[in-house]
mmCIF file with all atom_site columns, N, CA and C in Angstrom:
data_model
loop_
_atom_site.group_PDB
_atom_site.id
_atom_site.type_symbol
_atom_site.label_atom_id
_atom_site.label_alt_id
_atom_site.label_comp_id
_atom_site.label_asym_id
_atom_site.label_entity_id
_atom_site.label_seq_id
_atom_site.pdbx_PDB_ins_code
_atom_site.Cartn_x
_atom_site.Cartn_y
_atom_site.Cartn_z
_atom_site.occupancy
_atom_site.B_iso_or_equiv
_atom_site.pdbx_formal_charge
_atom_site.auth_seq_id
_atom_site.auth_comp_id
_atom_site.auth_asym_id
_atom_site.auth_atom_id
_atom_site.pdbx_PDB_model_num
ATOM 1   N N  . SER A 1 1  ? 0.839  -1.183 0.000  1.00 50.00 ? 1  SER A N  1
ATOM 2   C CA . SER A 1 1  ? 0.000  0.000  0.000  1.00 50.00 ? 1  SER A CA 1
ATOM 3   C C  . SER A 1 1  ? 0.882  1.245  0.000  1.00 50.00 ? 1  SER A C  1
ATOM 4   N N  . ALA A 1 2  ? 0.471  2.256  -0.708 1.00 54.00 ? 2  ALA A N  1
ATOM 5   C CA . ALA A 1 2  ? 1.254  3.485  -0.833 1.00 54.00 ? 2  ALA A CA 1
ATOM 6   C C  . ALA A 1 2  ? 1.132  4.325  0.427  1.00 54.00 ? 2  ALA A C  1
ATOM 7   N N  . LEU A 1 3  ? 2.198  5.024  0.739  1.00 57.00 ? 3  LEU A N  1
ATOM 8   C CA . LEU A 1 3  ? 2.181  5.911  1.890  1.00 57.00 ? 3  LEU A CA 1
ATOM 9   C C  . LEU A 1 3  ? 1.473  7.209  1.508  1.00 57.00 ? 3  LEU A C  1
ATOM 10  N N  . PRO A 1 4  ? 0.633  7.746  2.392  1.00 55.00 ? 4  PRO A N  1
ATOM 11  C CA . PRO A 1 4  ? -0.170 8.900  2.031  1.00 55.00 ? 4  PRO A CA 1
ATOM 12  C C  . PRO A 1 4  ? 0.564  10.239 2.004  1.00 55.00 ? 4  PRO A C  1
ATOM 13  N N  . LYS A 1 5  ? 1.638  10.383 2.749  1.00 68.00 ? 5  LYS A N  1
ATOM 14  C CA . LYS A 1 5  ? 2.342  11.662 2.843  1.00 68.00 ? 5  LYS A CA 1
ATOM 15  C C  . LYS A 1 5  ? 3.838  11.447 2.638  1.00 68.00 ? 5  LYS A C  1
ATOM 16  N N  . ALA A 1 6  ? 4.549  12.515 2.398  1.00 76.00 ? 6  ALA A N  1
ATOM 17  C CA . ALA A 1 6  ? 5.995  12.435 2.208  1.00 76.00 ? 6  ALA A CA 1
ATOM 18  C C  . ALA A 1 6  ? 6.674  12.015 3.512  1.00 76.00 ? 6  ALA A C  1
ATOM 19  N N  . LEU A 1 7  ? 7.674  11.158 3.387  1.00 70.00 ? 7  LEU A N  1
ATOM 20  C CA . LEU A 1 7  ? 8.445  10.746 4.559  1.00 70.00 ? 7  LEU A CA 1
ATOM 21  C C  . LEU A 1 7  ? 9.391  11.862 4.957  1.00 70.00 ? 7  LEU A C  1
ATOM 22  N N  . ILE A 1 8  ? 9.572  12.052 6.257  1.00 76.00 ? 8  ILE A N  1
ATOM 23  C CA . ILE A 1 8  ? 10.487 13.093 6.709  1.00 76.00 ? 8  ILE A CA 1
ATOM 24  C C  . ILE A 1 8  ? 11.614 12.539 7.563  1.00 76.00 ? 8  ILE A C  1
ATOM 25  N N  . THR A 1 9  ? 11.620 11.230 7.809  1.00 83.00 ? 9  THR A N  1
ATOM 26  C CA . THR A 1 9  ? 12.722 10.629 8.565  1.00 83.00 ? 9  THR A CA 1
ATOM 27  C C  . THR A 1 9  ? 13.319 9.497  7.758  1.00 83.00 ? 9  THR A C  1
ATOM 28  N N  . ASP A 1 10 ? 14.568 9.188  8.053  1.00 87.00 ? 10 ASP A N  1
ATOM 29  C CA . ASP A 1 10 ? 15.161 7.995  7.477  1.00 87.00 ? 10 ASP A CA 1
ATOM 30  C C  . ASP A 1 10 ? 14.518 6.788  8.140  1.00 87.00 ? 10 ASP A C  1
ATOM 31  N N  . PRO A 1 11 ? 14.209 5.765  7.359  1.00 90.00 ? 11 PRO A N  1
ATOM 32  C CA . PRO A 1 11 ? 13.618 4.568  7.959  1.00 90.00 ? 11 PRO A CA 1
ATOM 33  C C  . PRO A 1 11 ? 14.669 3.772  8.738  1.00 90.00 ? 11 PRO A C  1
ATOM 34  N N  . ILE A 1 12 ? 14.198 3.013  9.727  1.00 92.00 ? 12 ILE A N  1
ATOM 35  C CA . ILE A 1 12 ? 15.051 2.062  10.433 1.00 92.00 ? 12 ILE A CA 1
ATOM 36  C C  . ILE A 1 12 ? 14.376 0.705  10.334 1.00 92.00 ? 12 ILE A C  1
ATOM 37  N N  . ALA A 1 13 ? 15.153 -0.367 10.362 1.00 92.00 ? 13 ALA A N  1
ATOM 38  C CA . ALA A 1 13 ? 14.593 -1.712 10.209 1.00 92.00 ? 13 ALA A CA 1
ATOM 39  C C  . ALA A 1 13 ? 15.149 -2.655 11.256 1.00 92.00 ? 13 ALA A C  1
ATOM 40  N N  . GLN A 1 14 ? 14.283 -3.585 11.675 1.00 90.00 ? 14 GLN A N  1
ATOM 41  C CA . GLN A 1 14 ? 14.689 -4.638 12.603 1.00 90.00 ? 14 GLN A CA 1
ATOM 42  C C  . GLN A 1 14 ? 13.630 -5.731 12.570 1.00 90.00 ? 14 GLN A C  1
ATOM 43  N N  . ASP A 1 15 ? 14.076 -6.971 12.640 1.00 90.00 ? 15 ASP A N  1
ATOM 44  C CA . ASP A 1 15 ? 13.183 -8.133 12.729 1.00 90.00 ? 15 ASP A CA 1
ATOM 45  C C  . ASP A 1 15 ? 12.109 -8.151 11.646 1.00 90.00 ? 15 ASP A C  1
ATOM 46  N N  . GLY A 1 16 ? 12.486 -7.802 10.418 1.00 94.00 ? 16 GLY A N  1
ATOM 47  C CA . GLY A 1 16 ? 11.550 -7.882 9.296  1.00 94.00 ? 16 GLY A CA 1
ATOM 48  C C  . GLY A 1 16 ? 10.538 -6.754 9.224  1.00 94.00 ? 16 GLY A C  1
ATOM 49  N N  . ARG A 1 17 ? 10.757 -5.720 10.020 1.00 94.00 ? 17 ARG A N  1
ATOM 50  C CA . ARG A 1 17 ? 9.867  -4.556 10.001 1.00 94.00 ? 17 ARG A CA 1
ATOM 51  C C  . ARG A 1 17 ? 10.674 -3.292 9.777  1.00 94.00 ? 17 ARG A C  1
ATOM 52  N N  . ILE A 1 18 ? 10.028 -2.318 9.177  1.00 93.00 ? 18 ILE A N  1
ATOM 53  C CA . ILE A 1 18 ? 10.664 -1.036 8.929  1.00 93.00 ? 18 ILE A CA 1
ATOM 54  C C  . ILE A 1 18 ? 9.768  0.055  9.540  1.00 93.00 ? 18 ILE A C  1
ATOM 55  N N  . PHE A 1 19 ? 10.397 1.064  10.131 1.00 94.00 ? 19 PHE A N  1
ATOM 56  C CA . PHE A 1 19 ? 9.667  2.116  10.829 1.00 94.00 ? 19 PHE A CA 1
ATOM 57  C C  . PHE A 1 19 ? 10.128 3.475  10.318 1.00 94.00 ? 19 PHE A C  1
ATOM 58  N N  . MET A 1 20 ? 9.168  4.401  10.153 1.00 91.00 ? 20 MET A N  1
ATOM 59  C CA . MET A 1 20 ? 9.487  5.736  9.658  1.00 91.00 ? 20 MET A CA 1
ATOM 60  C C  . MET A 1 20 ? 8.381  6.704  10.040 1.00 91.00 ? 20 MET A C  1
ATOM 61  N N  . GLY A 1 21 ? 8.682  8.002  9.943  1.00 90.00 ? 21 GLY A N  1
ATOM 62  C CA . GLY A 1 21 ? 7.688  9.030  10.209 1.00 90.00 ? 21 GLY A CA 1
ATOM 63  C C  . GLY A 1 21 ? 7.366  9.805  8.948  1.00 90.00 ? 21 GLY A C  1
ATOM 64  N N  . ASP A 1 22 ? 6.108  10.266 8.839  1.00 87.00 ? 22 ASP A N  1
ATOM 65  C CA . ASP A 1 22 ? 5.741  11.047 7.659  1.00 87.00 ? 22 ASP A CA 1
ATOM 66  C C  . ASP A 1 22 ? 5.486  12.506 8.028  1.00 87.00 ? 22 ASP A C  1
ATOM 67  N N  . ALA A 1 23 ? 5.297  13.339 7.012  1.00 84.00 ? 23 ALA A N  1
ATOM 68  C CA . ALA A 1 23 ? 5.138  14.780 7.203  1.00 84.00 ? 23 ALA A CA 1
ATOM 69  C C  . ALA A 1 23 ? 3.850  15.143 7.925  1.00 84.00 ? 23 ALA A C  1
ATOM 70  N N  . GLY A 1 24 ? 2.914  14.208 8.017  1.00 86.00 ? 24 GLY A N  1
ATOM 71  C CA . GLY A 1 24 ? 1.644  14.475 8.689  1.00 86.00 ? 24 GLY A CA 1
ATOM 72  C C  . GLY A 1 24 ? 1.652  14.134 10.168 1.00 86.00 ? 24 GLY A C  1
ATOM 73  N N  . GLY A 1 25 ? 2.795  13.718 10.721 1.00 91.00 ? 25 GLY A N  1
ATOM 74  C CA . GLY A 1 25 ? 2.865  13.383 12.129 1.00 91.00 ? 25 GLY A CA 1
ATOM 75  C C  . GLY A 1 25 ? 2.435  11.965 12.433 1.00 91.00 ? 25 GLY A C  1
ATOM 76  N N  . GLU A 1 26 ? 2.651  11.066 11.498 1.00 92.00 ? 26 GLU A N  1
ATOM 77  C CA . GLU A 1 26 ? 2.276  9.680  11.697 1.00 92.00 ? 26 GLU A CA 1
ATOM 78  C C  . GLU A 1 26 ? 3.523  8.804  11.704 1.00 92.00 ? 26 GLU A C  1
ATOM 79  N N  . LEU A 1 27 ? 3.595  7.881  12.650 1.00 93.00 ? 27 LEU A N  1
ATOM 80  C CA . LEU A 1 27 ? 4.648  6.878  12.709 1.00 93.00 ? 27 LEU A CA 1
ATOM 81  C C  . LEU A 1 27 ? 4.098  5.634  12.039 1.00 93.00 ? 27 LEU A C  1
ATOM 82  N N  . ILE A 1 28 ? 4.897  5.019  11.179 1.00 92.00 ? 28 ILE A N  1
ATOM 83  C CA . ILE A 1 28 ? 4.422  3.913  10.344 1.00 92.00 ? 28 ILE A CA 1
ATOM 84  C C  . ILE A 1 28 ? 5.309  2.700  10.554 1.00 92.00 ? 28 ILE A C  1
ATOM 85  N N  . GLY A 1 29 ? 4.698  1.542  10.755 1.00 94.00 ? 29 GLY A N  1
ATOM 86  C CA . GLY A 1 29 ? 5.397  0.259  10.815 1.00 94.00 ? 29 GLY A CA 1
ATOM 87  C C  . GLY A 1 29 ? 4.995  -0.573 9.619  1.00 94.00 ? 29 GLY A C  1
ATOM 88  N N  . MET A 1 30 ? 5.978  -1.058 8.862  1.00 93.00 ? 30 MET A N  1
ATOM 89  C CA . MET A 1 30 ? 5.700  -1.819 7.644  1.00 93.00 ? 30 MET A CA 1
ATOM 90  C C  . MET A 1 30 ? 6.470  -3.130 7.640  1.00 93.00 ? 30 MET A C  1
ATOM 91  N N  . SER A 1 31 ? 5.979  -4.084 6.864  1.00 95.00 ? 31 SER A N  1
ATOM 92  C CA . SER A 1 31 ? 6.682  -5.335 6.629  1.00 95.00 ? 31 SER A CA 1
ATOM 93  C C  . SER A 1 31 ? 7.762  -5.100 5.579  1.00 95.00 ? 31 SER A C  1
ATOM 94  N N  . VAL A 1 32 ? 9.003  -5.504 5.885  1.00 94.00 ? 32 VAL A N  1
ATOM 95  C CA . VAL A 1 32 ? 10.087 -5.394 4.908  1.00 94.00 ? 32 VAL A CA 1
ATOM 96  C C  . VAL A 1 32 ? 9.815  -6.317 3.723  1.00 94.00 ? 32 VAL A C  1
ATOM 97  N N  . GLU A 1 33 ? 9.298  -7.497 3.999  1.00 95.00 ? 33 GLU A N  1
ATOM 98  C CA . GLU A 1 33 ? 9.080  -8.515 2.958  1.00 95.00 ? 33 GLU A CA 1
ATOM 99  C C  . GLU A 1 33 ? 7.994  -8.119 1.966  1.00 95.00 ? 33 GLU A C  1
ATOM 100 N N  . THR A 1 34 ? 6.864  -7.627 2.463  1.00 94.00 ? 34 THR A N  1
ATOM 101 C CA . THR A 1 34 ? 5.725  -7.355 1.582  1.00 94.00 ? 34 THR A CA 1
ATOM 102 C C  . THR A 1 34 ? 5.512  -5.879 1.280  1.00 94.00 ? 34 THR A C  1
ATOM 103 N N  . GLY A 1 35 ? 6.077  -4.985 2.105  1.00 91.00 ? 35 GLY A N  1
ATOM 104 C CA . GLY A 1 35 ? 5.836  -3.557 1.948  1.00 91.00 ? 35 GLY A CA 1
ATOM 105 C C  . GLY A 1 35 ? 4.490  -3.118 2.487  1.00 91.00 ? 35 GLY A C  1
ATOM 106 N N  . ARG A 1 36 ? 3.750  -4.032 3.107  1.00 94.00 ? 36 ARG A N  1
ATOM 107 C CA . ARG A 1 36 ? 2.421  -3.735 3.648  1.00 94.00 ? 36 ARG A CA 1
ATOM 108 C C  . ARG A 1 36 ? 2.532  -2.933 4.940  1.00 94.00 ? 36 ARG A C  1
ATOM 109 N N  . VAL A 1 37 ? 1.675  -1.930 5.088  1.00 93.00 ? 37 VAL A N  1
ATOM 110 C CA . VAL A 1 37 ? 1.614  -1.162 6.334  1.00 93.00 ? 37 VAL A CA 1
ATOM 111 C C  . VAL A 1 37 ? 0.979  -2.053 7.395  1.00 93.00 ? 37 VAL A C  1
ATOM 112 N N  . LEU A 1 38 ? 1.709  -2.288 8.503  1.00 94.00 ? 38 LEU A N  1
ATOM 113 C CA . LEU A 1 38 ? 1.217  -3.142 9.587  1.00 94.00 ? 38 LEU A CA 1
ATOM 114 C C  . LEU A 1 38 ? 0.454  -2.336 10.628 1.00 94.00 ? 38 LEU A C  1
ATOM 115 N N  . TRP A 1 39 ? 0.909  -1.122 10.867 1.00 94.00 ? 39 TRP A N  1
ATOM 116 C CA . TRP A 1 39 ? 0.232  -0.241 11.817 1.00 94.00 ? 39 TRP A CA 1
ATOM 117 C C  . TRP A 1 39 ? 0.693  1.190  11.616 1.00 94.00 ? 39 TRP A C  1
ATOM 118 N N  . THR A 1 40 ? -0.100 2.111  12.118 1.00 93.00 ? 40 THR A N  1
ATOM 119 C CA . THR A 1 40 ? 0.265  3.524  12.139 1.00 93.00 ? 40 THR A CA 1
ATOM 120 C C  . THR A 1 40 ? -0.080 4.075  13.520 1.00 93.00 ? 40 THR A C  1
ATOM 121 N N  . ARG A 1 41 ? 0.610  5.114  13.888 1.00 95.00 ? 41 ARG A N  1
ATOM 122 C CA . ARG A 1 41 ? 0.341  5.772  15.172 1.00 95.00 ? 41 ARG A CA 1
ATOM 123 C C  . ARG A 1 41 ? 0.391  7.272  14.935 1.00 95.00 ? 41 ARG A C  1
ATOM 124 N N  . ARG A 1 42 ? -0.708 7.946  15.184 1.00 95.00 ? 42 ARG A N  1
ATOM 125 C CA . ARG A 1 42 ? -0.796 9.395  15.015 1.00 95.00 ? 42 ARG A CA 1
ATOM 126 C C  . ARG A 1 42 ? -0.107 10.058 16.206 1.00 95.00 ? 42 ARG A C  1
ATOM 127 N N  . LEU A 1 43 ? 0.828  10.947 15.913 1.00 96.00 ? 43 LEU A N  1
ATOM 128 C CA . LEU A 1 43 ? 1.560  11.685 16.937 1.00 96.00 ? 43 LEU A CA 1
ATOM 129 C C  . LEU A 1 43 ? 1.069  13.130 16.947 1.00 96.00 ? 43 LEU A C  1
ATOM 130 N N  . ASP A 1 44 ? 1.547  13.934 17.887 1.00 96.00 ? 44 ASP A N  1
ATOM 131 C CA . ASP A 1 44 ? 1.068  15.317 17.989 1.00 96.00 ? 44 ASP A CA 1
ATOM 132 C C  . ASP A 1 44 ? 1.788  16.284 17.051 1.00 96.00 ? 44 ASP A C  1
ATOM 133 N N  . GLY A 1 45 ? 2.623  15.755 16.182 1.00 93.00 ? 45 GLY A N  1
ATOM 134 C CA . GLY A 1 45 ? 3.323  16.564 15.194 1.00 93.00 ? 45 GLY A CA 1
ATOM 135 C C  . GLY A 1 45 ? 4.331  15.704 14.462 1.00 93.00 ? 45 GLY A C  1
ATOM 136 N N  . PRO A 1 46 ? 4.935  16.229 13.404 1.00 91.00 ? 46 PRO A N  1
ATOM 137 C CA . PRO A 1 46 ? 5.957  15.484 12.673 1.00 91.00 ? 46 PRO A CA 1
ATOM 138 C C  . PRO A 1 46 ? 7.161  15.155 13.560 1.00 91.00 ? 46 PRO A C  1
ATOM 139 N N  . LEU A 1 47 ? 7.836  14.071 13.250 1.00 91.00 ? 47 LEU A N  1
ATOM 140 C CA . LEU A 1 47 ? 9.045  13.700 13.979 1.00 91.00 ? 47 LEU A CA 1
ATOM 141 C C  . LEU A 1 47 ? 10.149 14.707 13.691 1.00 91.00 ? 47 LEU A C  1
ATOM 142 N N  . CYS A 1 48 ? 10.971 14.968 14.691 1.00 90.00 ? 48 CYS A N  1
ATOM 143 C CA . CYS A 1 48 ? 12.082 15.907 14.488 1.00 90.00 ? 48 CYS A CA 1
ATOM 144 C C  . CYS A 1 48 ? 13.387 15.165 14.188 1.00 90.00 ? 48 CYS A C  1
ATOM 145 N N  . ALA A 1 49 ? 13.361 13.834 14.264 1.00 89.00 ? 49 ALA A N  1
ATOM 146 C CA . ALA A 1 49 ? 14.520 13.003 13.948 1.00 89.00 ? 49 ALA A CA 1
ATOM 147 C C  . ALA A 1 49 ? 14.017 11.593 13.656 1.00 89.00 ? 49 ALA A C  1
ATOM 148 N N  . SER A 1 50 ? 14.887 10.773 13.101 1.00 89.00 ? 50 SER A N  1
ATOM 149 C CA . SER A 1 50 ? 14.510 9.382  12.855 1.00 89.00 ? 50 SER A CA 1
ATOM 150 C C  . SER A 1 50 ? 14.235 8.675  14.178 1.00 89.00 ? 50 SER A C  1
ATOM 151 N N  . PRO A 1 51 ? 13.315 7.701  14.169 1.00 92.00 ? 51 PRO A N  1
ATOM 152 C CA . PRO A 1 51 ? 13.071 6.937  15.387 1.00 92.00 ? 51 PRO A CA 1
ATOM 153 C C  . PRO A 1 51 ? 14.307 6.126  15.766 1.00 92.00 ? 51 PRO A C  1
ATOM 154 N N  . THR A 1 52 ? 14.404 5.768  17.029 1.00 94.00 ? 52 THR A N  1
ATOM 155 C CA . THR A 1 52 ? 15.427 4.825  17.479 1.00 94.00 ? 52 THR A CA 1
ATOM 156 C C  . THR A 1 52 ? 14.702 3.581  17.954 1.00 94.00 ? 52 THR A C  1
ATOM 157 N N  . LEU A 1 53 ? 15.408 2.454  17.919 1.00 94.00 ? 53 LEU A N  1
ATOM 158 C CA . LEU A 1 53 ? 14.788 1.183  18.272 1.00 94.00 ? 53 LEU A CA 1
ATOM 159 C C  . LEU A 1 53 ? 15.764 0.357  19.081 1.00 94.00 ? 53 LEU A C  1
ATOM 160 N N  . ALA A 1 54 ? 15.321 -0.101 20.246 1.00 92.00 ? 54 ALA A N  1
ATOM 161 C CA . ALA A 1 54 ? 16.116 -0.979 21.101 1.00 92.00 ? 54 ALA A CA 1
ATOM 162 C C  . ALA A 1 54 ? 15.155 -1.874 21.866 1.00 92.00 ? 54 ALA A C  1
ATOM 163 N N  . SER A 1 55 ? 15.460 -3.162 21.894 1.00 89.00 ? 55 SER A N  1
ATOM 164 C CA . SER A 1 55 ? 14.630 -4.135 22.618 1.00 89.00 ? 55 SER A CA 1
ATOM 165 C C  . SER A 1 55 ? 13.160 -4.031 22.225 1.00 89.00 ? 55 SER A C  1
ATOM 166 N N  . ARG A 1 56 ? 12.911 -3.864 20.919 1.00 89.00 ? 56 ARG A N  1
ATOM 167 C CA . ARG A 1 56 ? 11.561 -3.798 20.350 1.00 89.00 ? 56 ARG A CA 1
ATOM 168 C C  . ARG A 1 56 ? 10.744 -2.611 20.846 1.00 89.00 ? 56 ARG A C  1
ATOM 169 N N  . VAL A 1 57 ? 11.436 -1.564 21.316 1.00 94.00 ? 57 VAL A N  1
ATOM 170 C CA . VAL A 1 57 ? 10.759 -0.342 21.747 1.00 94.00 ? 57 VAL A CA 1
ATOM 171 C C  . VAL A 1 57 ? 11.266 0.816  20.883 1.00 94.00 ? 57 VAL A C  1
ATOM 172 N N  . LEU A 1 58 ? 10.324 1.476  20.213 1.00 95.00 ? 58 LEU A N  1
ATOM 173 C CA . LEU A 1 58 ? 10.649 2.666  19.420 1.00 95.00 ? 58 LEU A CA 1
ATOM 174 C C  . LEU A 1 58 ? 10.609 3.885  20.326 1.00 95.00 ? 58 LEU A C  1
ATOM 175 N N  . ARG A 1 59 ? 11.554 4.757  20.118 1.00 96.00 ? 59 ARG A N  1
ATOM 176 C CA . ARG A 1 59 ? 11.547 6.043  20.806 1.00 96.00 ? 59 ARG A CA 1
ATOM 177 C C  . ARG A 1 59 ? 11.568 7.116  19.735 1.00 96.00 ? 59 ARG A C  1
ATOM 178 N N  . VAL A 1 60 ? 10.600 8.030  19.827 1.00 95.00 ? 60 VAL A N  1
ATOM 179 C CA . VAL A 1 60 ? 10.481 9.084  18.823 1.00 95.00 ? 60 VAL A CA 1
ATOM 180 C C  . VAL A 1 60 ? 10.206 10.416 19.509 1.00 95.00 ? 60 VAL A C  1
ATOM 181 N N  . ALA A 1 61 ? 10.648 11.486 18.885 1.00 94.00 ? 61 ALA A N  1
ATOM 182 C CA . ALA A 1 61 ? 10.393 12.840 19.377 1.00 94.00 ? 61 ALA A CA 1
ATOM 183 C C  . ALA A 1 61 ? 9.779  13.648 18.242 1.00 94.00 ? 61 ALA A C  1
ATOM 184 N N  . THR A 1 62 ? 8.859  14.536 18.611 1.00 93.00 ? 62 THR A N  1
ATOM 185 C CA . THR A 1 62 ? 8.191  15.362 17.605 1.00 93.00 ? 62 THR A CA 1
ATOM 186 C C  . THR A 1 62 ? 8.660  16.812 17.694 1.00 93.00 ? 62 THR A C  1
ATOM 187 N N  . VAL A 1 63 ? 8.341  17.561 16.660 1.00 92.00 ? 63 VAL A N  1
ATOM 188 C CA . VAL A 1 63 ? 8.728  18.974 16.614 1.00 92.00 ? 63 VAL A CA 1
ATOM 189 C C  . VAL A 1 63 ? 8.031  19.792 17.701 1.00 92.00 ? 63 VAL A C  1
ATOM 190 N N  . THR A 1 64 ? 6.996  19.257 18.317 1.00 94.00 ? 64 THR A N  1
ATOM 191 C CA . THR A 1 64 ? 6.287  19.961 19.395 1.00 94.00 ? 64 THR A CA 1
ATOM 192 C C  . THR A 1 64 ? 6.958  19.754 20.749 1.00 94.00 ? 64 THR A C  1
ATOM 193 N N  . GLY A 1 65 ? 7.986  18.878 20.799 1.00 95.00 ? 65 GLY A N  1
ATOM 194 C CA . GLY A 1 65 ? 8.705  18.622 22.044 1.00 95.00 ? 65 GLY A CA 1
ATOM 195 C C  . GLY A 1 65 ? 8.265  17.365 22.767 1.00 95.00 ? 65 GLY A C  1
ATOM 196 N N  . SER A 1 66 ? 7.294  16.647 22.238 1.00 96.00 ? 66 SER A N  1
ATOM 197 C CA . SER A 1 66 ? 6.847  15.403 22.863 1.00 96.00 ? 66 SER A CA 1
ATOM 198 C C  . SER A 1 66 ? 7.804  14.265 22.549 1.00 96.00 ? 66 SER A C  1
ATOM 199 N N  . VAL A 1 67 ? 7.923  13.333 23.489 1.00 96.00 ? 67 VAL A N  1
ATOM 200 C CA . VAL A 1 67 ? 8.726  12.132 23.299 1.00 96.00 ? 67 VAL A CA 1
ATOM 201 C C  . VAL A 1 67 ? 7.827  10.936 23.561 1.00 96.00 ? 67 VAL A C  1
ATOM 202 N N  . TYR A 1 68 ? 7.868  9.966  22.651 1.00 97.00 ? 68 TYR A N  1
ATOM 203 C CA . TYR A 1 68 ? 7.029  8.787  22.759 1.00 97.00 ? 68 TYR A CA 1
ATOM 204 C C  . TYR A 1 68 ? 7.892  7.529  22.896 1.00 97.00 ? 68 TYR A C  1
ATOM 205 N N  . ARG A 1 69 ? 7.366  6.556  23.616 1.00 96.00 ? 69 ARG A N  1
ATOM 206 C CA . ARG A 1 69 ? 7.955  5.223  23.742 1.00 96.00 ? 69 ARG A CA 1
ATOM 207 C C  . ARG A 1 69 ? 6.864  4.260  23.280 1.00 96.00 ? 69 ARG A C  1
ATOM 208 N N  . ILE A 1 70 ? 7.117  3.559  22.166 1.00 94.00 ? 70 ILE A N  1
ATOM 209 C CA . ILE A 1 70 ? 6.076  2.771  21.507 1.00 94.00 ? 70 ILE A CA 1
ATOM 210 C C  . ILE A 1 70 ? 6.570  1.347  21.280 1.00 94.00 ? 70 ILE A C  1
ATOM 211 N N  . ASP A 1 71 ? 5.720  0.380  21.628 1.00 92.00 ? 71 ASP A N  1
ATOM 212 C CA . ASP A 1 71 ? 6.020  -1.032 21.379 1.00 92.00 ? 71 ASP A CA 1
ATOM 213 C C  . ASP A 1 71 ? 6.085  -1.251 19.868 1.00 92.00 ? 71 ASP A C  1
ATOM 214 N N  . ALA A 1 72 ? 7.157  -1.820 19.383 1.00 88.00 ? 72 ALA A N  1
ATOM 215 C CA . ALA A 1 72 ? 7.371  -1.997 17.941 1.00 88.00 ? 72 ALA A CA 1
ATOM 216 C C  . ALA A 1 72 ? 6.830  -3.326 17.416 1.00 88.00 ? 72 ALA A C  1
ATOM 217 N N  . SER A 1 73 ? 6.120  -4.095 18.227 1.00 81.00 ? 73 SER A N  1
ATOM 218 C CA . SER A 1 73 ? 5.580  -5.387 17.754 1.00 81.00 ? 73 SER A CA 1
ATOM 219 C C  . SER A 1 73 ? 4.553  -5.201 16.688 1.00 81.00 ? 73 SER A C  1
#
C-alpha cells in the first residue's frame, strides 16, 4: 500500500519490520518482505529526527517537544 504523505525521517529496520515518520505526524510500521503497512500511530506533530529502536521499543520525538515510547511489535 502506498504511503499517504511524504516521509520526513530515514527509515530504520529490525526483525523484518521497517519504521518511519511522515510529514503528517504519523509513525508507520511496515513489513520489509511485503511492503504492507502493519500499523500507524498518530503523533502530535511530525518527527524531528529518525526513530530509534532498542529491545523492540521505538523512541520518537516530535517537533512539538513530545517524546514517545512505543512497542514496535
